[in-house]
Coordinates of C-alpha atoms and ligand atoms in Angstrom, one line a residue:
M182 CA -29.2 151.3 196.0
A183 CA -32.5 151.6 194.2
S184 CA -32.3 153.6 190.8
T185 CA -33.8 157.1 190.6
P186 CA -34.9 158.9 187.4
F187 CA -31.9 160.9 187.3
S188 CA -29.4 157.9 188.1
R189 CA -31.3 156.1 185.1
F190 CA -30.9 158.9 182.8
Q191 CA -27.1 159.4 183.6
S192 CA -26.5 155.3 183.2
T193 CA -27.7 155.6 179.6
L194 CA -25.6 158.8 179.1
T195 CA -22.7 157.1 180.4
A196 CA -23.0 154.0 178.4
V197 CA -23.6 156.4 175.1
L198 CA -20.7 158.9 175.8
E199 CA -18.1 156.0 175.8
K200 CA -18.7 155.8 172.2
L201 CA -18.6 159.6 171.4
K202 CA -15.4 160.1 173.6
P203 CA -16.1 163.6 174.9
T204 CA -13.3 165.7 176.9
T205 CA -13.8 165.9 180.7
E206 CA -15.1 169.3 180.4
E207 CA -17.6 168.3 177.8
R208 CA -18.8 165.3 179.7
K209 CA -19.3 167.5 182.8
L210 CA -21.5 169.9 180.8
L211 CA -23.7 167.1 179.2
S212 CA -24.0 165.5 182.7
E213 CA -25.5 167.9 185.1
P214 CA -28.0 170.7 184.7
Q215 CA -26.9 174.2 184.1
H216 CA -29.3 175.9 186.6
V217 CA -31.3 174.2 189.4
H218 CA -34.2 176.5 190.7
Q219 CA -36.1 175.6 193.6
T220 CA -38.4 177.2 196.1
K221 CA -41.8 176.5 198.3
I222 CA -45.1 177.7 197.1
A223 CA -47.5 178.8 200.0
L224 CA -51.1 178.4 199.2
K225 CA -54.1 179.5 201.5
R226 CA -56.6 176.5 200.7
D227 CA -60.3 177.3 200.8
D228 CA -60.9 176.3 204.2
G229 CA -58.4 178.9 205.3
T230 CA -55.4 176.8 206.3
M231 CA -52.0 177.2 204.7
V232 CA -49.8 174.7 202.8
E233 CA -46.5 174.7 201.2
Y234 CA -45.4 172.8 198.1
P235 CA -41.9 172.3 196.8
A236 CA -41.4 173.7 193.5
F237 CA -38.5 173.3 190.9
R238 CA -37.3 174.9 187.4
V239 CA -34.2 173.2 186.3
Q240 CA -32.5 174.3 183.3
F241 CA -30.4 171.7 181.9
N242 CA -28.9 172.8 178.6
N243 CA -29.3 175.9 176.6
A244 CA -26.5 175.4 173.8
R245 CA -29.1 175.1 170.9
G246 CA -31.6 177.7 172.1
P247 CA -33.7 179.0 175.0
Y248 CA -34.7 176.3 177.7
K249 CA -37.7 174.4 176.7
G250 CA -39.9 172.0 178.8
G251 CA -43.2 171.2 180.5
I252 CA -44.3 171.9 184.2
R253 CA -45.4 168.8 186.1
Y254 CA -48.1 168.5 188.8
H255 CA -47.6 165.4 190.7
P256 CA -46.9 164.0 194.1
A257 CA -43.5 162.5 192.9
A258 CA -42.2 165.3 191.0
D259 CA -39.3 165.7 193.2
L260 CA -36.0 167.2 192.4
D261 CA -34.3 164.1 191.2
E262 CA -37.2 163.5 188.9
V263 CA -37.3 167.0 187.4
K264 CA -33.8 166.9 186.7
A265 CA -34.2 163.7 184.9
L266 CA -37.1 165.1 182.9
A267 CA -35.1 168.3 182.0
A268 CA -32.2 166.1 180.7
L269 CA -34.4 164.3 178.6
M270 CA -35.9 167.6 177.2
A271 CA -32.5 168.8 176.2
L272 CA -32.0 165.7 174.4
K273 CA -35.6 165.4 172.7
T274 CA -35.2 169.1 171.3
A275 CA -31.8 168.1 169.7
V276 CA -33.0 164.9 168.4
V277 CA -35.9 166.5 166.3
G278 CA -33.7 169.3 165.6
I279 CA -35.5 172.3 166.9
P280 CA -33.6 175.3 168.2
F281 CA -34.2 175.0 171.9
G282 CA -32.4 173.5 174.8
G283 CA -33.9 171.6 177.6
A284 CA -35.5 172.2 181.0
K285 CA -38.4 171.0 183.1
G286 CA -40.4 172.3 186.0
G287 CA -42.4 170.7 188.9
I288 CA -44.7 171.3 191.6
Q289 CA -44.7 168.3 194.3
M290 CA -48.4 167.9 195.2
D291 CA -51.6 166.2 194.0
P292 CA -53.4 168.8 191.9
K293 CA -56.5 166.3 192.0
K294 CA -57.1 167.6 195.7
L295 CA -57.2 171.4 194.9
S296 CA -60.4 173.3 193.8
K297 CA -60.2 175.4 190.5
R298 CA -59.5 178.5 192.3
E299 CA -56.6 176.9 194.4
L300 CA -55.2 175.4 191.2
Q301 CA -55.0 178.8 189.6
E302 CA -53.4 180.6 192.8
V303 CA -50.7 177.9 192.8
S304 CA -50.0 178.1 189.1
R305 CA -49.5 182.0 189.4
A306 CA -47.5 181.6 192.3
Y307 CA -45.1 179.4 190.2
V308 CA -44.8 182.1 187.7
R309 CA -43.8 184.5 190.3
A310 CA -41.5 182.7 191.8
F311 CA -39.3 182.1 188.8
V312 CA -40.3 185.1 186.7
K313 CA -36.8 186.2 186.4
Q314 CA -35.5 183.0 185.2
M315 CA -38.3 182.4 182.6
G316 CA -39.3 184.5 179.1
P317 CA -39.7 184.0 175.3
D318 CA -35.9 184.1 174.7
I319 CA -34.7 182.6 178.1
D320 CA -37.0 179.5 179.0
V321 CA -40.3 178.6 177.6
P322 CA -42.6 176.5 179.8
A323 CA -45.3 174.1 178.4
P324 CA -47.9 171.6 179.7
D325 CA -46.9 168.0 181.2
V326 CA -48.1 165.7 183.5
N327 CA -51.5 167.3 185.0
T328 CA -51.1 170.4 183.9
T329 CA -53.6 171.6 181.0
P330 CA -54.0 174.6 178.4
F331 CA -56.0 176.3 181.2
V332 CA -53.1 176.2 183.6
M333 CA -51.0 177.7 180.6
A334 CA -53.2 180.4 180.1
W335 CA -53.0 181.5 183.7
M336 CA -49.3 181.4 183.6
R337 CA -49.2 183.5 180.6
D338 CA -51.4 186.1 182.2
E339 CA -49.3 186.0 185.3
F340 CA -46.3 186.6 183.3
E341 CA -47.6 189.5 181.1
K342 CA -48.8 191.2 184.6
Q343 CA -45.4 190.7 186.2
T344 CA -43.3 191.8 183.3
N345 CA -46.0 194.4 182.0
S346 CA -45.8 192.9 178.6
Y347 CA -47.2 191.1 175.7
S348 CA -45.9 187.8 175.5
P349 CA -47.8 185.2 173.7
A350 CA -44.2 183.2 173.2
F351 CA -43.6 182.8 176.9
I352 CA -45.3 179.7 177.2
T353 CA -46.6 176.8 174.7
G354 CA -49.8 174.4 175.1
K355 CA -52.1 177.8 175.5
P356 CA -55.6 177.3 174.6
M357 CA -56.8 178.3 171.1
A358 CA -58.6 181.3 172.7
F359 CA -55.4 182.8 174.2
G360 CA -52.4 182.3 171.6
G361 CA -52.6 178.4 171.2
S362 CA -51.5 176.6 168.2
L363 CA -53.8 174.2 166.1
G364 CA -52.9 170.6 166.7
R365 CA -50.9 171.3 169.9
D366 CA -53.5 169.3 171.9
T367 CA -53.0 166.1 169.8
A368 CA -49.5 166.9 169.0
T369 CA -47.5 164.1 171.2
A370 CA -49.6 161.3 170.0
R371 CA -49.8 162.6 166.4
G372 CA -45.8 162.5 166.3
G373 CA -45.9 158.9 167.8
F374 CA -48.4 158.1 165.2
F375 CA -46.4 159.3 162.3
L376 CA -43.4 157.1 163.6
L377 CA -45.4 154.0 164.0
Q378 CA -46.9 154.3 160.6
E379 CA -43.4 154.7 158.9
L380 CA -42.0 151.6 161.1
I381 CA -45.0 149.3 160.0
D382 CA -44.8 150.4 156.5
R383 CA -41.0 149.6 156.3
Q384 CA -41.9 146.2 157.7
A385 CA -44.5 145.8 155.3
L386 CA -46.9 145.1 158.2
D387 CA -50.5 145.9 158.0
P388 CA -52.3 147.6 160.7
A389 CA -55.3 145.4 160.5
E390 CA -53.2 142.7 161.7
L391 CA -51.6 144.5 164.8
K392 CA -52.9 144.5 168.0
V393 CA -52.1 147.3 170.1
A394 CA -52.2 147.6 174.2
I395 CA -51.9 151.4 175.6
Q396 CA -51.1 152.2 179.3
G397 CA -52.5 155.8 180.2
F398 CA -55.9 157.2 178.9
G399 CA -54.9 161.0 179.5
N400 CA -54.3 163.6 176.5
V401 CA -51.5 161.4 175.2
G402 CA -52.6 157.7 175.5
G403 CA -56.3 158.5 174.7
T404 CA -55.3 160.7 171.6
M405 CA -53.3 158.0 170.3
A406 CA -56.2 155.2 171.0
H407 CA -58.3 157.3 168.6
F408 CA -55.4 157.7 165.9
L409 CA -54.9 154.1 165.9
H410 CA -58.5 153.0 166.2
N411 CA -59.2 155.0 163.1
A412 CA -56.3 153.7 161.2
G413 CA -57.7 150.1 161.5
Y414 CA -55.3 148.8 164.3
T415 CA -56.9 146.8 166.9
I416 CA -56.7 148.2 170.4
V417 CA -56.8 145.1 172.8
S418 CA -56.1 146.8 176.0
L419 CA -56.4 150.5 177.7
S420 CA -56.2 151.7 181.1
D421 CA -56.0 154.9 183.4
S422 CA -54.6 155.3 186.8
Q423 CA -56.7 153.2 188.4
G424 CA -56.7 149.9 186.3
G425 CA -57.9 148.9 182.7
I426 CA -59.5 146.4 180.4
Y427 CA -58.7 143.8 178.1
S428 CA -60.4 142.3 175.0
A429 CA -58.4 140.2 172.4
E430 CA -61.2 141.2 170.1
G431 CA -60.6 144.9 170.2
I432 CA -61.9 147.8 172.2
D433 CA -63.7 150.9 170.9
P434 CA -61.6 153.8 172.4
V435 CA -64.9 156.2 171.4
R436 CA -67.2 154.2 173.8
I437 CA -64.5 154.0 176.5
E438 CA -64.0 157.5 176.3
K439 CA -67.9 158.3 176.8
Y440 CA -68.0 155.8 179.8
K441 CA -64.7 157.7 181.2
R442 CA -66.2 161.1 180.7
K443 CA -69.4 159.6 182.6
T444 CA -67.7 157.7 185.6
G445 CA -64.3 159.0 185.6
S446 CA -62.8 155.8 184.7
V447 CA -62.0 153.6 181.4
T448 CA -63.4 150.2 183.2
G449 CA -66.6 152.7 183.9
E450 CA -68.7 150.6 181.2
Y451 CA -68.4 147.7 183.5
C452 CA -67.4 148.6 186.6
E453 CA -68.5 150.6 189.6
G454 CA -65.4 151.0 191.9
S455 CA -64.5 147.5 192.6
V456 CA -67.5 146.0 191.8
C457 CA -68.0 144.9 188.4
D458 CA -70.8 143.3 186.3
I459 CA -69.3 140.3 185.5
Q460 CA -72.0 138.8 183.2
K461 CA -71.7 141.9 180.8
M462 CA -67.9 141.6 180.6
K463 CA -68.3 137.8 179.9
M464 CA -70.7 138.6 177.1
D465 CA -68.4 141.3 175.7
G466 CA -65.4 139.1 176.1
V467 CA -63.6 141.9 178.3
T468 CA -61.4 141.4 181.4
K469 CA -60.4 143.6 183.9
V470 CA -56.3 144.1 184.1
T471 CA -54.2 146.2 186.5
N472 CA -51.7 148.5 184.9
E473 CA -48.9 145.9 185.7
Q474 CA -50.7 143.1 183.7
L475 CA -51.4 145.4 180.8
L476 CA -47.7 145.6 179.9
E477 CA -47.4 141.6 179.7
L478 CA -50.6 141.0 177.5
P479 CA -50.3 139.4 174.1
C480 CA -49.9 142.2 171.7
D481 CA -47.7 143.5 168.9
I482 CA -47.3 147.0 169.7
L483 CA -47.0 148.1 173.5
I484 CA -47.4 151.9 174.3
P485 CA -46.8 153.1 177.7
A486 CA -48.3 156.8 178.0
A487 CA -48.4 157.4 181.4
L488 CA -45.7 157.5 184.1
D489 CA -42.2 156.2 184.0
N490 CA -40.4 153.4 185.3
V491 CA -43.0 151.0 184.5
I492 CA -41.0 148.6 182.4
T493 CA -38.2 147.2 184.7
E494 CA -35.8 144.3 185.1
K495 CA -38.8 142.8 187.2
N496 CA -41.2 142.4 184.0
A497 CA -39.2 143.0 180.7
D498 CA -38.9 139.4 180.4
R499 CA -42.5 138.9 180.3
I500 CA -43.4 141.5 178.0
Q501 CA -45.0 139.9 174.8
A502 CA -45.0 142.9 172.4
R503 CA -42.7 143.2 169.2
Y504 CA -42.6 147.1 169.7
I505 CA -42.6 149.6 172.3
L506 CA -43.6 153.2 171.6
E507 CA -42.8 155.3 174.6
L508 CA -45.2 157.8 174.5
A509 CA -44.5 158.7 178.5
N510 CA -41.3 160.3 179.4
G511 CA -38.9 157.3 181.0
P512 CA -41.1 154.5 181.1
T513 CA -38.1 151.8 180.8
T514 CA -35.1 151.3 182.9
P515 CA -31.8 150.6 181.5
E516 CA -31.8 147.2 182.8
A517 CA -35.1 146.6 181.2
D518 CA -33.5 148.1 177.9
Q519 CA -30.9 145.2 177.7
I520 CA -33.4 142.6 178.5
L521 CA -35.7 144.0 175.7
E522 CA -32.8 144.1 173.3
K523 CA -31.8 140.5 174.2
K524 CA -35.4 139.4 173.3
G525 CA -35.4 141.3 170.0
I526 CA -38.1 143.9 171.0
R527 CA -37.6 147.1 169.4
V528 CA -37.9 150.3 171.3
I529 CA -38.6 153.4 169.9
P530 CA -37.6 155.6 172.9
D531 CA -39.1 158.5 174.4
I532 CA -37.0 161.5 173.3
L533 CA -38.3 160.4 169.9
S534 CA -41.3 158.8 170.1
N535 CA -43.0 161.8 172.1
A536 CA -41.4 164.6 170.6
G537 CA -44.2 165.8 168.7
G538 CA -45.5 167.8 171.8
V539 CA -42.6 170.0 172.0
T540 CA -42.4 170.1 168.1
V541 CA -45.6 171.8 168.0
S542 CA -44.6 173.8 170.8
Y543 CA -42.1 175.1 168.8
F544 CA -44.4 175.9 165.9
E545 CA -46.8 177.6 168.7
W546 CA -43.7 179.7 169.6
V547 CA -42.8 180.6 166.2
Q548 CA -46.5 181.8 165.8
G549 CA -46.5 183.4 168.9
R550 CA -43.3 185.7 167.9
S551 CA -44.5 186.4 164.3
G552 CA -48.2 187.1 164.9
E553 CA -49.2 184.4 162.3
Q554 CA -51.8 181.6 162.6
W555 CA -50.9 178.2 160.6
T556 CA -53.5 176.1 159.5
A557 CA -53.9 172.7 160.9
E558 CA -52.7 171.2 157.6
R559 CA -49.5 173.0 158.0
V560 CA -48.9 172.0 161.7
D561 CA -49.7 168.5 160.4
S562 CA -47.2 168.1 157.6
E563 CA -44.5 170.2 159.2
L564 CA -44.7 167.8 162.3
K565 CA -44.7 164.9 160.0
R566 CA -41.6 166.3 158.2
V567 CA -39.8 166.8 161.6
M568 CA -40.7 163.5 163.2
L569 CA -39.6 161.4 159.9
D570 CA -36.4 163.4 159.6
A571 CA -35.4 162.8 163.1
Y572 CA -36.5 159.1 162.9
K573 CA -34.3 158.6 159.7
A574 CA -31.5 160.1 161.7
V575 CA -31.8 157.8 164.6
R576 CA -32.4 154.7 162.6
R577 CA -29.3 155.4 160.4
T578 CA -27.3 155.7 163.5
A579 CA -28.7 152.8 165.0
Y580 CA -27.7 150.7 161.9
R581 CA -24.3 152.2 161.3
E582 CA -23.2 151.9 165.0
K583 CA -25.0 148.9 165.8
M584 CA -26.7 150.3 168.7
S585 CA -30.2 150.3 170.2
Y586 CA -32.7 153.1 169.1
R587 CA -32.6 154.4 172.4
H588 CA -28.6 154.8 172.5
A589 CA -28.6 156.1 168.9
A590 CA -31.5 158.8 169.8
F591 CA -28.9 159.9 172.6
A592 CA -26.0 159.9 170.4
V593 CA -27.8 161.9 167.5
A594 CA -28.7 164.6 170.4
L595 CA -25.6 164.6 172.1
K596 CA -23.8 165.0 168.9
R597 CA -25.9 168.2 168.1
I598 CA -25.6 169.7 171.4
L599 CA -21.9 169.2 171.5
D600 CA -21.4 170.8 168.4
A601 CA -23.5 173.7 169.3
M602 CA -21.3 174.1 172.7
R603 CA -18.2 173.9 170.6
A604 CA -19.4 176.3 168.2
R605 CA -20.1 178.8 171.2
G606 CA -16.6 178.3 172.1
W607 CA -18.1 177.1 175.7
V608 CA -15.5 173.8 175.3
A609 CA -12.3 173.6 173.0
Ligands
LIG976 N1 -44.2 168.0 178.6 C1 -43.8 167.6 177.1 C2 -42.9 167.0 176.9 O1 -42.3 166.2 177.9 C3 -43.9 168.8 176.3 C4 -42.8 170.1 176.3 C5 -43.2 171.2 175.3 O2 -43.9 171.3 174.4 O3 -42.4 172.2 175.8 O4 -42.1 166.7 175.9

């Protein structure tokens, strides 16, 4: 039977629980979400027709604090995927030690097919559907794939209308004009960047000698490309959902960004649709690559920063990078993990690598509740501290328990969740 996102989560969970030896009751609580909310959202399209989209909010665990996690708009965002992502959120908040549980939401649809009015309508309807289940002390949503600060602003506005309240801490990832935090937009990439810097410092490596391939040029992948380029790394490949480019000599992400804005694609400088200017590509030493090819290119650091399930038992053996920094959620399957481990490739797992986003969400929530405004410097330095503390805890556990970094990150997080459940008296 083919694996699913949730079965992949459970497979890693089972392997790590072997070592933690929880009771049957504890194991049960760690293996399934506490609440699954689902409904259908009806939308009147601009042309007058009615459509319905499945919508979900999965609340995995709140032993450590209010449920926390983004809302994803994607055709593949079904219940199984949202469950897996909710579980990963519970572990992510625990691994960085912020006082939240884990949740995730999704609307199963293609937002690229909607007008701005339709998008706003769907976003407000989502809040109305789950208004009783969410709130600043209950469950705090945030952006995820295809949801932007604009969407967060509509959602906060709708929540405040529905509850007749002033609730800046209802949702994070808001625009600066409506209760956002400085540094939230770049936080996921920033957190990953701090980890990578620490990793290469400890290995006495020099950014100038390191080649990086990044899959995904959205908010996370695109921002990471800029940070790495500015720090002296050579970006050899970049891609978006339509494909990417490769240059052994290096790519300037600023240029790519300009063309992406103009043409809608990272290959825009060389190609229009499937027609490419081969001459220009040759002159610049650039070749076109698919998203699958990108993963197998010669490089030192591979950064999957798009969707899940891209590094599998089918391609793991051909990966040439020494390090994989998972900025996407769930990019590597458990089978691929085993192959990568045998090959000596170090994987810095999603729940650690991409935890910068939810960490600055926590800072935004704190600011929303206190009415304070933190400076960019404060956000940056607190984020660095949180990320490096988490990294240290994971590295130590990996070393002590002879585990992969993924298993160590799971172990650190699960232990913290278990401790909170025991302290609350949920389990003996
Ligand atoms: N969607 C992001 C994640 O997967 C951020 C969640 C948040 O800020 O609550 O980590």
